[in-house]
Rosetta silent file (secondary structure, phi, psi, omega in degrees, C-alpha in Angstrom):
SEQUENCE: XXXXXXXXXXXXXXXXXXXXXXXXXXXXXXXXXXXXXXXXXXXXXXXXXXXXXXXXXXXXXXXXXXXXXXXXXXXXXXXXXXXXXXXXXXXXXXXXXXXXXXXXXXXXXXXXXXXXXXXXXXXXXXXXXXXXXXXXXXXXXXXXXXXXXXXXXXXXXXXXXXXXXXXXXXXXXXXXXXXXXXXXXXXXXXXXXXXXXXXXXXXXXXXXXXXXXXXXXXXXXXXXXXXXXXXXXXXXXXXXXXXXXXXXXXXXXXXXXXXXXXXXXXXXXXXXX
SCORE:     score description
SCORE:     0.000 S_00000001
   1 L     0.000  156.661 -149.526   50.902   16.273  -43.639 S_00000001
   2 E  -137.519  112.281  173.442   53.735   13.930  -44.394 S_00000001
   3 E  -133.526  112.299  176.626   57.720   14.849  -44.316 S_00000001
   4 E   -99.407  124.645  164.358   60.547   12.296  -45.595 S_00000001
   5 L   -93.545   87.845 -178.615   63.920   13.531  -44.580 S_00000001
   6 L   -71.718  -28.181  160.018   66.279   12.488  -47.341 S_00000001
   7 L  -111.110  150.315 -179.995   69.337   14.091  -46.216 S_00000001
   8 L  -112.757  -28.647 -150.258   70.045   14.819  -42.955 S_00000001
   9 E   -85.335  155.962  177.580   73.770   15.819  -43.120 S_00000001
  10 L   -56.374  178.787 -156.368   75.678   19.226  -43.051 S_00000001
  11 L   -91.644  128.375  174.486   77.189   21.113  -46.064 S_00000001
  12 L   131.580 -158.025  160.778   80.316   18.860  -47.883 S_00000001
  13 L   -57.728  125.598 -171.824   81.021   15.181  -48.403 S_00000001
  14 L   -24.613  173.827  179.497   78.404   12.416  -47.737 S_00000001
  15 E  -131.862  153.306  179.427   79.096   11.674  -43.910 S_00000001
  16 L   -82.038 -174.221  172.909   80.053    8.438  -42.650 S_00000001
  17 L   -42.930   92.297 -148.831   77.918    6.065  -40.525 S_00000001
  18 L   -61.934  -39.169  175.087   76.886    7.117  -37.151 S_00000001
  19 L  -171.606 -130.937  167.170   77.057    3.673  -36.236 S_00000001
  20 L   -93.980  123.434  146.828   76.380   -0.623  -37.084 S_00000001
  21 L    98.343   15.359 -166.582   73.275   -0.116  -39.209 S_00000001
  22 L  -131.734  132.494 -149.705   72.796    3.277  -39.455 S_00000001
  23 L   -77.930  173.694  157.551   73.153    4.531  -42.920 S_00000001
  24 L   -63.301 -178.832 -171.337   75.325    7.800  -43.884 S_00000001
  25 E   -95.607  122.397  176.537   74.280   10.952  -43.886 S_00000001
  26 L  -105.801  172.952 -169.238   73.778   12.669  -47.474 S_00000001
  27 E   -87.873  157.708 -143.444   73.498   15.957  -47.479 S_00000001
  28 L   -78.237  132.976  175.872   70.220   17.574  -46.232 S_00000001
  29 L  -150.316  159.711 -170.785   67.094   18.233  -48.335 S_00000001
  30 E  -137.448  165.334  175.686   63.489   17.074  -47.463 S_00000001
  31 E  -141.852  139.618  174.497   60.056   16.153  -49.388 S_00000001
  32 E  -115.600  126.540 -157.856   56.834   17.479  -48.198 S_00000001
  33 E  -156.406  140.861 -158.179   52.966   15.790  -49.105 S_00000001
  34 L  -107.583   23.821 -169.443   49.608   17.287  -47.739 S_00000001
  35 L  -168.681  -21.728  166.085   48.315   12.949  -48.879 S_00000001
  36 L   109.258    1.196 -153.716   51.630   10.684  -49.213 S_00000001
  37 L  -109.659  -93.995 -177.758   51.100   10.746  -52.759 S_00000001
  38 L   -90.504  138.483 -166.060   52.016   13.631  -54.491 S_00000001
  39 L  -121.189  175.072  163.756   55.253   15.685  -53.156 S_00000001
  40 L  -148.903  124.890  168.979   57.488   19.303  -53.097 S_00000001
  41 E  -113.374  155.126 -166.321   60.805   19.426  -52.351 S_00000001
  42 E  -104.440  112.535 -175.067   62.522   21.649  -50.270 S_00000001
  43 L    65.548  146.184 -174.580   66.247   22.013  -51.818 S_00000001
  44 L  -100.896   79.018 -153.803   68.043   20.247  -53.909 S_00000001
  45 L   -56.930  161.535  140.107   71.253   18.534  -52.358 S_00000001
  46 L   -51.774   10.778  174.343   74.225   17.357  -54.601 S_00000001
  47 L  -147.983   46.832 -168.417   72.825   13.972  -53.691 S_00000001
  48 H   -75.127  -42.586  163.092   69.314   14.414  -54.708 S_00000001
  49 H   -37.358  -57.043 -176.197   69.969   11.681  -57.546 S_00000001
  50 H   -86.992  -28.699  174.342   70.428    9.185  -54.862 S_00000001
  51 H   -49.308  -54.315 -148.199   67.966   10.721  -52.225 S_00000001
  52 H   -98.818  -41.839  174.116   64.897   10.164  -55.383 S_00000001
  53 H   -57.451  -51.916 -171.453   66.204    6.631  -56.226 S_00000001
  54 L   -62.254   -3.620 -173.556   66.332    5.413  -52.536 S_00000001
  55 L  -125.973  101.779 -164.851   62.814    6.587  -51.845 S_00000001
  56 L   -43.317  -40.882 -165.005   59.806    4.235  -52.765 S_00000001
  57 L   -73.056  -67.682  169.815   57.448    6.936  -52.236 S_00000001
  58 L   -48.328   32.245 -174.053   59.243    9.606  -54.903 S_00000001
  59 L  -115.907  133.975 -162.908   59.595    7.249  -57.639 S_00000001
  60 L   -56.072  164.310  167.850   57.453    8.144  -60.646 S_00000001
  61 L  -163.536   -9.362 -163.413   54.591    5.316  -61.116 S_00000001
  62 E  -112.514   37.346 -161.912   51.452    6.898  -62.566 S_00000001
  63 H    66.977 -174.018 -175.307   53.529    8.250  -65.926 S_00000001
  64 H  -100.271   24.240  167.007   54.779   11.928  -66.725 S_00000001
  65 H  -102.333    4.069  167.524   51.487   12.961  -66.526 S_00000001
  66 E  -133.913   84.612 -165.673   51.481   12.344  -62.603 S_00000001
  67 L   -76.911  106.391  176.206   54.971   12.965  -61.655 S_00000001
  68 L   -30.818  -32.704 -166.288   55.097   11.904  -57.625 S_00000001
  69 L  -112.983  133.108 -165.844   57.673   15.264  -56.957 S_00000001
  70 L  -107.679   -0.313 -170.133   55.217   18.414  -58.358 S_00000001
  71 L   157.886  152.312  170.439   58.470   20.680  -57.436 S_00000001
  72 E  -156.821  140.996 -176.578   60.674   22.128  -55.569 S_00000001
  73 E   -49.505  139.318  153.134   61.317   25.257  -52.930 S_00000001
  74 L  -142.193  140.025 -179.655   64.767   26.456  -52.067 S_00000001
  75 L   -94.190    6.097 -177.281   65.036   28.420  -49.326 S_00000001
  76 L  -163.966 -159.465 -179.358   68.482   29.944  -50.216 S_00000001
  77 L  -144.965   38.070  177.262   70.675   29.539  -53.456 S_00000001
  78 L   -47.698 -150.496 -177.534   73.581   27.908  -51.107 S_00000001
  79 L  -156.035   -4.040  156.216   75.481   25.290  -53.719 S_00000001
  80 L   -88.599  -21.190  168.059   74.490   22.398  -51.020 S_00000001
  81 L   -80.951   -0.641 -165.186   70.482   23.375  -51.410 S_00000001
  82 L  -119.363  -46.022 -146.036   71.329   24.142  -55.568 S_00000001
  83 L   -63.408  -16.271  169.575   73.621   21.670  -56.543 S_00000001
  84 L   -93.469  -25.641 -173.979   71.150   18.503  -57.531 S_00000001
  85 H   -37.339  -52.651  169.501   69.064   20.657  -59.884 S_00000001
  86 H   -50.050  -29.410  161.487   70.800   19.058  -62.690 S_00000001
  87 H   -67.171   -5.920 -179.927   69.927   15.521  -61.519 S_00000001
  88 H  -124.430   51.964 -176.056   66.413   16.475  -62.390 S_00000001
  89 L   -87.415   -2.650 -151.200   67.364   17.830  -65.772 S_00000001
  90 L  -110.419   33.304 -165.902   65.824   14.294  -67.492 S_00000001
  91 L  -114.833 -156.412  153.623   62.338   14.680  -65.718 S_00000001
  92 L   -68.836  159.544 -173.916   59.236   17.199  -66.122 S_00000001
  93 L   -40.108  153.378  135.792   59.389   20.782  -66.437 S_00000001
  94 E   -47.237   92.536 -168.550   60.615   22.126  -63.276 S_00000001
  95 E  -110.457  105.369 -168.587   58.335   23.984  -61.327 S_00000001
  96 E  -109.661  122.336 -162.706   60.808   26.289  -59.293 S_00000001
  97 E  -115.573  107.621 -160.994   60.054   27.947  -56.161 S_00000001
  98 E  -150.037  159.774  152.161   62.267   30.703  -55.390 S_00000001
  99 L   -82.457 -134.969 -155.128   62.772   34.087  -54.635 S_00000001
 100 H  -122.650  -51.452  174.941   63.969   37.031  -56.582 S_00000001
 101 H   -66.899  -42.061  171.140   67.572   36.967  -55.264 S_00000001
 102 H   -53.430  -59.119  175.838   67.787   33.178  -55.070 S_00000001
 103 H   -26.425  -49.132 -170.916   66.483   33.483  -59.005 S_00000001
 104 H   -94.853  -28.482  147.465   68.801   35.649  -60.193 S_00000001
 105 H    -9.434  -60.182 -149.853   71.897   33.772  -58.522 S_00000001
 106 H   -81.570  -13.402  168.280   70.558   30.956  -60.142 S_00000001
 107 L  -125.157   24.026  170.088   70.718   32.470  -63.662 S_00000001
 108 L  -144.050  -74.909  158.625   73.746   34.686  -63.964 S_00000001
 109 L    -0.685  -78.491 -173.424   76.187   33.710  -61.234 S_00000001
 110 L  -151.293   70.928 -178.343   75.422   30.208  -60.794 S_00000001
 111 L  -100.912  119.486 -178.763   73.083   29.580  -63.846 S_00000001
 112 L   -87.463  -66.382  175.643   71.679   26.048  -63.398 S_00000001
 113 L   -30.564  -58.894  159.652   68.814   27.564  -64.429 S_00000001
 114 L  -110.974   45.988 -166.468   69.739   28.067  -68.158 S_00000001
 115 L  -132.662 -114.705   20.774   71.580   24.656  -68.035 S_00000001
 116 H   171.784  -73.811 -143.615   67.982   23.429  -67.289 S_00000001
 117 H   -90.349   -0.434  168.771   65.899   25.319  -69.293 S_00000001
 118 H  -100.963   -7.134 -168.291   67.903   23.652  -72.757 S_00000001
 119 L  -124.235  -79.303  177.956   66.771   20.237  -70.973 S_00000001
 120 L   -90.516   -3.251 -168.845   63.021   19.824  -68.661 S_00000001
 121 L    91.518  130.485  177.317   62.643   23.036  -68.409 S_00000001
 122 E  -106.237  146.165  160.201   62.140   25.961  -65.952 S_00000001
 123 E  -117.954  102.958 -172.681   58.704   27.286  -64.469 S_00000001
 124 E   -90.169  152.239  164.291   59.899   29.929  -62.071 S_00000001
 125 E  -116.439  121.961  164.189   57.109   30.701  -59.134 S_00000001
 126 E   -90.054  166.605 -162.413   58.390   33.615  -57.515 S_00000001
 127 L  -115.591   63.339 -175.693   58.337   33.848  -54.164 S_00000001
 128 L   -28.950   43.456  148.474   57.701   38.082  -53.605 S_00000001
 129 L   -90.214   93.500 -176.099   60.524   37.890  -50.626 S_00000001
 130 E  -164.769  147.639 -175.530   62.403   41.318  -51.295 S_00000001
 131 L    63.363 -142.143  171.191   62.927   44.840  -50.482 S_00000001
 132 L   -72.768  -14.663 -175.607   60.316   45.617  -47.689 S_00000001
 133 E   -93.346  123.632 -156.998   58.318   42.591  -48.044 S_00000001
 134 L  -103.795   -3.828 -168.990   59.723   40.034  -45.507 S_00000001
 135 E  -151.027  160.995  172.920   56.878   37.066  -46.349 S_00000001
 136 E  -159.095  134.144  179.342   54.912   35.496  -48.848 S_00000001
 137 E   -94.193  140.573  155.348   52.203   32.872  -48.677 S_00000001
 138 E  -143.717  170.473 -177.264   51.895   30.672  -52.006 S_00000001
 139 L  -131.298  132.845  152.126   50.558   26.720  -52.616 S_00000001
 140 L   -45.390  103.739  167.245   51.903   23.921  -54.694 S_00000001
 141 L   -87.788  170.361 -171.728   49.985   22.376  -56.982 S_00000001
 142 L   103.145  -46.572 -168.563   49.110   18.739  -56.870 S_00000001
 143 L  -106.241   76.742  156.110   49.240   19.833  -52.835 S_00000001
 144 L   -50.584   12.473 -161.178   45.613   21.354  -51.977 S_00000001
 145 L  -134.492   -6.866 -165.787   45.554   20.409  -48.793 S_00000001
 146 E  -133.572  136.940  163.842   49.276   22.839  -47.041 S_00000001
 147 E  -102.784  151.384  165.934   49.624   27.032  -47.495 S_00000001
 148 E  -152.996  161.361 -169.756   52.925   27.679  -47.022 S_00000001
 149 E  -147.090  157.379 -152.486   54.797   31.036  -46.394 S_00000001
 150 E  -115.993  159.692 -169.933   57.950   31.743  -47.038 S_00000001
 151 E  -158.113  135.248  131.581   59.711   34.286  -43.818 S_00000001
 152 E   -26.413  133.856  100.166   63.372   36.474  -44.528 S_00000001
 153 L   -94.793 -169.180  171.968   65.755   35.060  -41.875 S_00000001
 154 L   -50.455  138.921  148.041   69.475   35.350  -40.866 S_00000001
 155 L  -159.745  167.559  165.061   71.445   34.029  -43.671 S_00000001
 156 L   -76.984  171.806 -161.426   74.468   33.815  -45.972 S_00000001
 157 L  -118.170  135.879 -177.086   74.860   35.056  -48.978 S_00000001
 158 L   -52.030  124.568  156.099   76.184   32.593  -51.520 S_00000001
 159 L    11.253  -80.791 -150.251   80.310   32.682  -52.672 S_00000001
 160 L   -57.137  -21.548 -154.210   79.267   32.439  -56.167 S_00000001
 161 L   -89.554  133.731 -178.815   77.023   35.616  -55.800 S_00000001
 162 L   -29.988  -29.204 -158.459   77.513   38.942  -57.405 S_00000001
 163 L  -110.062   38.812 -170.912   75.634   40.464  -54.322 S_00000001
 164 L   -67.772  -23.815 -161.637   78.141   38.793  -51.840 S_00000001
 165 L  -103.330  -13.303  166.360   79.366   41.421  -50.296 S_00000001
 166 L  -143.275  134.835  169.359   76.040   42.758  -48.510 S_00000001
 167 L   -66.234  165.116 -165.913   73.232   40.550  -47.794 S_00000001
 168 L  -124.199 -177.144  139.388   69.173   41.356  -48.953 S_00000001
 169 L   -44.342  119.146 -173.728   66.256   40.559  -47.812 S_00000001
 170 L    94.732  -17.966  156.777   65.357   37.061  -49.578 S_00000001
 171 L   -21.844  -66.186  169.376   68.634   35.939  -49.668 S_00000001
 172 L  -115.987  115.640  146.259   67.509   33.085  -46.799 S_00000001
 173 E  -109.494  158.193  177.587   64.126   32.144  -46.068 S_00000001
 174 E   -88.547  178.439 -173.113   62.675   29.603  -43.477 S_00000001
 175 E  -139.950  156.518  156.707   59.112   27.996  -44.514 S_00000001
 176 E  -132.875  119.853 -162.214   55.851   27.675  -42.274 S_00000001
 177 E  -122.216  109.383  144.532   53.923   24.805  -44.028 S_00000001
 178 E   -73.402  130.607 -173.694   50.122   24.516  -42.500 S_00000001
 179 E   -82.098  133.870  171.983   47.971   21.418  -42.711 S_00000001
 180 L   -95.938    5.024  167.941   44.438   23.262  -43.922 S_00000001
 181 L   -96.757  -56.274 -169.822   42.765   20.318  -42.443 S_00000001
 182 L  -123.567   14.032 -140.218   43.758   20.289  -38.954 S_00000001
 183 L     7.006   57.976 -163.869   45.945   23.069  -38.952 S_00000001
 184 L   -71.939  178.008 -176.769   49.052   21.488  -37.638 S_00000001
 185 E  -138.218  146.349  154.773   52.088   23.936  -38.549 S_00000001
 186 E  -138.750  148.665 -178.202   55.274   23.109  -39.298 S_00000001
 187 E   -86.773   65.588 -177.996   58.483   25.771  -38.768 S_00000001
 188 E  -116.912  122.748 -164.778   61.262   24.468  -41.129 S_00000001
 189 E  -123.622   77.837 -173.516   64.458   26.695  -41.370 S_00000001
 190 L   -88.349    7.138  163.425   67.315   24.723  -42.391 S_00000001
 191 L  -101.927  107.890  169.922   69.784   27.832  -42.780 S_00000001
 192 L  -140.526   82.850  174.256   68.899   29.483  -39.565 S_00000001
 193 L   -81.870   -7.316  174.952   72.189   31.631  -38.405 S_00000001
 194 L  -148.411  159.594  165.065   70.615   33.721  -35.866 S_00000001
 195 L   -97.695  116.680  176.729   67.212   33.389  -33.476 S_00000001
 196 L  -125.623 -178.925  160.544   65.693   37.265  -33.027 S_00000001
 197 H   -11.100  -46.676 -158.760   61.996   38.248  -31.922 S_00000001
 198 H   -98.120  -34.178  140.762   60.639   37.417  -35.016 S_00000001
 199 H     0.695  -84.923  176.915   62.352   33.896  -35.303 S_00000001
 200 H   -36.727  -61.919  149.733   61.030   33.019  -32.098 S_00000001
 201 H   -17.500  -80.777 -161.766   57.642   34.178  -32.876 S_00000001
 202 H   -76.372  -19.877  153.172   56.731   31.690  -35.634 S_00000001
 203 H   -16.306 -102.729 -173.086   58.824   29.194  -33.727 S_00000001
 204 H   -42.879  -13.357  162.131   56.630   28.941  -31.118 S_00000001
 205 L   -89.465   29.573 -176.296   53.452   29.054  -33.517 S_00000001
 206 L  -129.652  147.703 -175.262   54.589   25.221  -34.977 S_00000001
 207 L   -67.385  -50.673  162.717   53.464   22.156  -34.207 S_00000001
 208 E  -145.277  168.129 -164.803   57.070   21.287  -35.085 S_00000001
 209 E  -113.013  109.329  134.164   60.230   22.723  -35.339 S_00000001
 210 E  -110.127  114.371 -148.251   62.728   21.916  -38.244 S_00000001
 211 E  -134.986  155.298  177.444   65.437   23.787  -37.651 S_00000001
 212 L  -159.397  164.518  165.337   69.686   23.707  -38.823 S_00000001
 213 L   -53.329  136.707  133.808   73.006   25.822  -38.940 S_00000001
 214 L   -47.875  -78.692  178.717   73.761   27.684  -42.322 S_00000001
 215 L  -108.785 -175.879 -163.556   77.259   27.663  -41.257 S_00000001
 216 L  -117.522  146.407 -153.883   79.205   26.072  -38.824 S_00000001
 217 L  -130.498 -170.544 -173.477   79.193   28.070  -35.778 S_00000001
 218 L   -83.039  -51.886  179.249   81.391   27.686  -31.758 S_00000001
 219 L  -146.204 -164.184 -178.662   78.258   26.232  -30.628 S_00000001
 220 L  -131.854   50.699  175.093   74.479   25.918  -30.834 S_00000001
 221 L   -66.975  -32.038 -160.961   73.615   27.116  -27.786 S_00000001
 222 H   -97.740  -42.517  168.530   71.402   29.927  -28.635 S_00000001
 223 H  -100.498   22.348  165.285   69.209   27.560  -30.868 S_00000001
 224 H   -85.873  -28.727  154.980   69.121   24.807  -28.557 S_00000001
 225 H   -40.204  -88.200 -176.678   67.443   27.759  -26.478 S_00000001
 226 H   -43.995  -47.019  176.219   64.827   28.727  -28.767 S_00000001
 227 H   -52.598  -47.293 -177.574   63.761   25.103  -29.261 S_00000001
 228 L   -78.605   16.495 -155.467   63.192   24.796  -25.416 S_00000001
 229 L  -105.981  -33.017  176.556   62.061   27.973  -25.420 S_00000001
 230 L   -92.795  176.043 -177.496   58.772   26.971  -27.577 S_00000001
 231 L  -106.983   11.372  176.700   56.031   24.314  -26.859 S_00000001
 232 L   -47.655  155.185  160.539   56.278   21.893  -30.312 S_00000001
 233 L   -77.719  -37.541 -143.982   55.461   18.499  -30.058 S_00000001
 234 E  -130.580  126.447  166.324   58.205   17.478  -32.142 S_00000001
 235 E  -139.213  134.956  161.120   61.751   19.719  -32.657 S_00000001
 236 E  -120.820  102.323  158.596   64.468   18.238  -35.002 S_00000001
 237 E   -49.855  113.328 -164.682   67.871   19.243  -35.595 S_00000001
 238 L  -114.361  169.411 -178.481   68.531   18.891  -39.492 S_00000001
 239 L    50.462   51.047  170.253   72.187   19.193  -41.216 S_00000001
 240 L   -92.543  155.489 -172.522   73.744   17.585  -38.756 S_00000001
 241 L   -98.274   85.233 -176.308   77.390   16.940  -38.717 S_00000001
 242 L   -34.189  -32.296 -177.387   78.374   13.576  -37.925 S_00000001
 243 L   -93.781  -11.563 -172.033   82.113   14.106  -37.276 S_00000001
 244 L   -94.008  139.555 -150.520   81.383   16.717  -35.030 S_00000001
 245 H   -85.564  -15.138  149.185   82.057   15.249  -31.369 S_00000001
 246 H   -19.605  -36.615  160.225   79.641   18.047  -29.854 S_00000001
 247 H  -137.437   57.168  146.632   77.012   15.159  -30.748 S_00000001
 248 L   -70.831  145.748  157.561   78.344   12.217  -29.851 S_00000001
 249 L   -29.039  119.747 -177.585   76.444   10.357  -27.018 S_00000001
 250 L    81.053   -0.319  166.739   77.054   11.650  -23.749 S_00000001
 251 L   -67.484  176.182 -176.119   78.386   15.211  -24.609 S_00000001
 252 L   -72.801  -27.467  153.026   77.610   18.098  -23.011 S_00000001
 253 L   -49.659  -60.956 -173.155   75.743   18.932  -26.462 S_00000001
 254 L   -93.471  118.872 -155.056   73.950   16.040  -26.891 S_00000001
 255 L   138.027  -58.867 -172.985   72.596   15.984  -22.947 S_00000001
 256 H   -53.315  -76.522 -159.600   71.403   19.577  -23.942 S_00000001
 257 H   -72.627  -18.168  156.256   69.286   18.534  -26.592 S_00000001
 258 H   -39.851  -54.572  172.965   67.782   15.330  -24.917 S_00000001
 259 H   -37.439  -13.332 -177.224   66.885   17.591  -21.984 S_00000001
 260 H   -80.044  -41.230 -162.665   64.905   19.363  -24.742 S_00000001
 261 L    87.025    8.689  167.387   63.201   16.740  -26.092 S_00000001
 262 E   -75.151  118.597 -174.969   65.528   17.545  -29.507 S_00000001
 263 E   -99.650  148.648  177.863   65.702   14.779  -32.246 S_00000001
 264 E  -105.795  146.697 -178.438   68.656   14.739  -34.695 S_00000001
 265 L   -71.199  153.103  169.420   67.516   14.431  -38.081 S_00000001
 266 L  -155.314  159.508  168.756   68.623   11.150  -40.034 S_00000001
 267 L   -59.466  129.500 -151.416   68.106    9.665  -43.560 S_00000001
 268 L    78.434   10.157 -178.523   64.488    8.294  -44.087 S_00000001
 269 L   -96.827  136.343 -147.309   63.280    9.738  -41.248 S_00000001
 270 E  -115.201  112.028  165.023   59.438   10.001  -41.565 S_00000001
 271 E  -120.345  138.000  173.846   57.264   12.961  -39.623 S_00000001
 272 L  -105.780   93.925 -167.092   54.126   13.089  -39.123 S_00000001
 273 L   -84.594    0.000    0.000   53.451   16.244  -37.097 S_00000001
């Protein structure tokens, strides 16, 4: 398994430079490949445009009948995980991996979807997170080699959405992406507003941990916990927030998560779990 982080940064404006030579932050979405080849991406930033130009590996080369990006997952229907879907309006159909709440956001609310579906096209795959059912396993195609399951967490409920006022089940989900080869796991939740039992759980059954804020919270305290609290090789903070002086070098923040063994996510950053 393969994971290019093209954005690393929180919800907003592009973030500036961390430091000499270190690029900004755009905001965060990732691409996932069970071969290096062929890809799925998980959300679609407002800077997705620039994310798919800047990245050698996602740039079509074999023609449209072997498009390098086979799709892509959103784990919530946020307007920083929604908001490039129009940047892929000039490509192949869209093969859209969503749930049932994310869906219908996405076509009454805040429809992108039938803005789309006049240009490349929609393929919806639903994702059967709703009601009592808190998980779903489904596969990509083009990627034969990772199951992935989709898990309910804490999450917000979009502005734009009709259902705003109480959140559902499917609303947010986290992903657990398994290598079927060696079975490495990986736990990536980059809306994650609370840690409970069940959190915690599939935490600690990944190889690695990608994990980020929904919202901006007093601290991160609770899920700098759960990360030490599991046994990953690898835990990364994603959506991080550049301006915020909680993780500058030498804070009381930043301290935390070395002691952890916690990497902050950055643009172009390549895992291999």
């Amino acid at each position: 398994m393969k994971i290019l982080v093209l954005g690393s940064g929180a919800a907003g404006a592009t973030r500036p430079a961390a430091g000499p030579g270190v690029p900004p932050r755009t905001q965060d979405a990732i691409a996932v490949s069970d071969d290096g080849r062929t890809w799925v991406l998980v959300n679609a930033s407002p800077d997705i445009g620039e994310q798919l130009r800047r990245t050698q590996a996602l740039r079509p080369t074999g023609g449209p009948a072997a498009p390098p990006v086979r799709g892509v997952i959103l784990t919530d229907a946020q307007l920083d995980h929604v908001g490039g879907l129009l940047a892929l309006c000039d490509g192949p159909r869209l093969e859209l991996f969503a749930t049932p709440g994310v869906y219908e956001d996405l076509t009454t609310s805040l429809p992108l979807v039938n803005v789309l579906q006049s240009y490349c096209g929609v393929r919806w795959h639903m994702l059967p997170v709703a009601g009592d059912q808190r998980r779903a396993d489904f596969q990509v195609d083009g990627l034969p080699g990772l199951r992935f399951t989709a898990l309910d967490v804490p999450g917000r409920v979009p502005p734009h959405s009709a259902r705003r006022a109480e959140a559902s089940v499917g609303d947010t989900v986290a992903l657990l992406i398994e290598d079927l080869r060696d079975g490495t796991r990986v736990f990536c939740a980059p809306s994650l507003d609370a840690v409970g039992d069940g959190e915690l759980s599939w935490m600690r059954s990944a190889d690695c941990l990608m994990v980020g804020r929904g919202a901006p919270a007093p601290d991160a305290a609770d899920l700098i916990d759960a990360l030490a609290a599991t046994a990953a090789r690898r835990k990364v903070l994603v959506r991080v927030d550049a301006a915020d002086p909680g993780l500058a070098d030498g804070s009381a923040t930043r301290r935390a998560l070395d002691a952890c063994g916690i990497e902050l996510a950055y643009d172009g950053m390549e895992i291999e779990p």
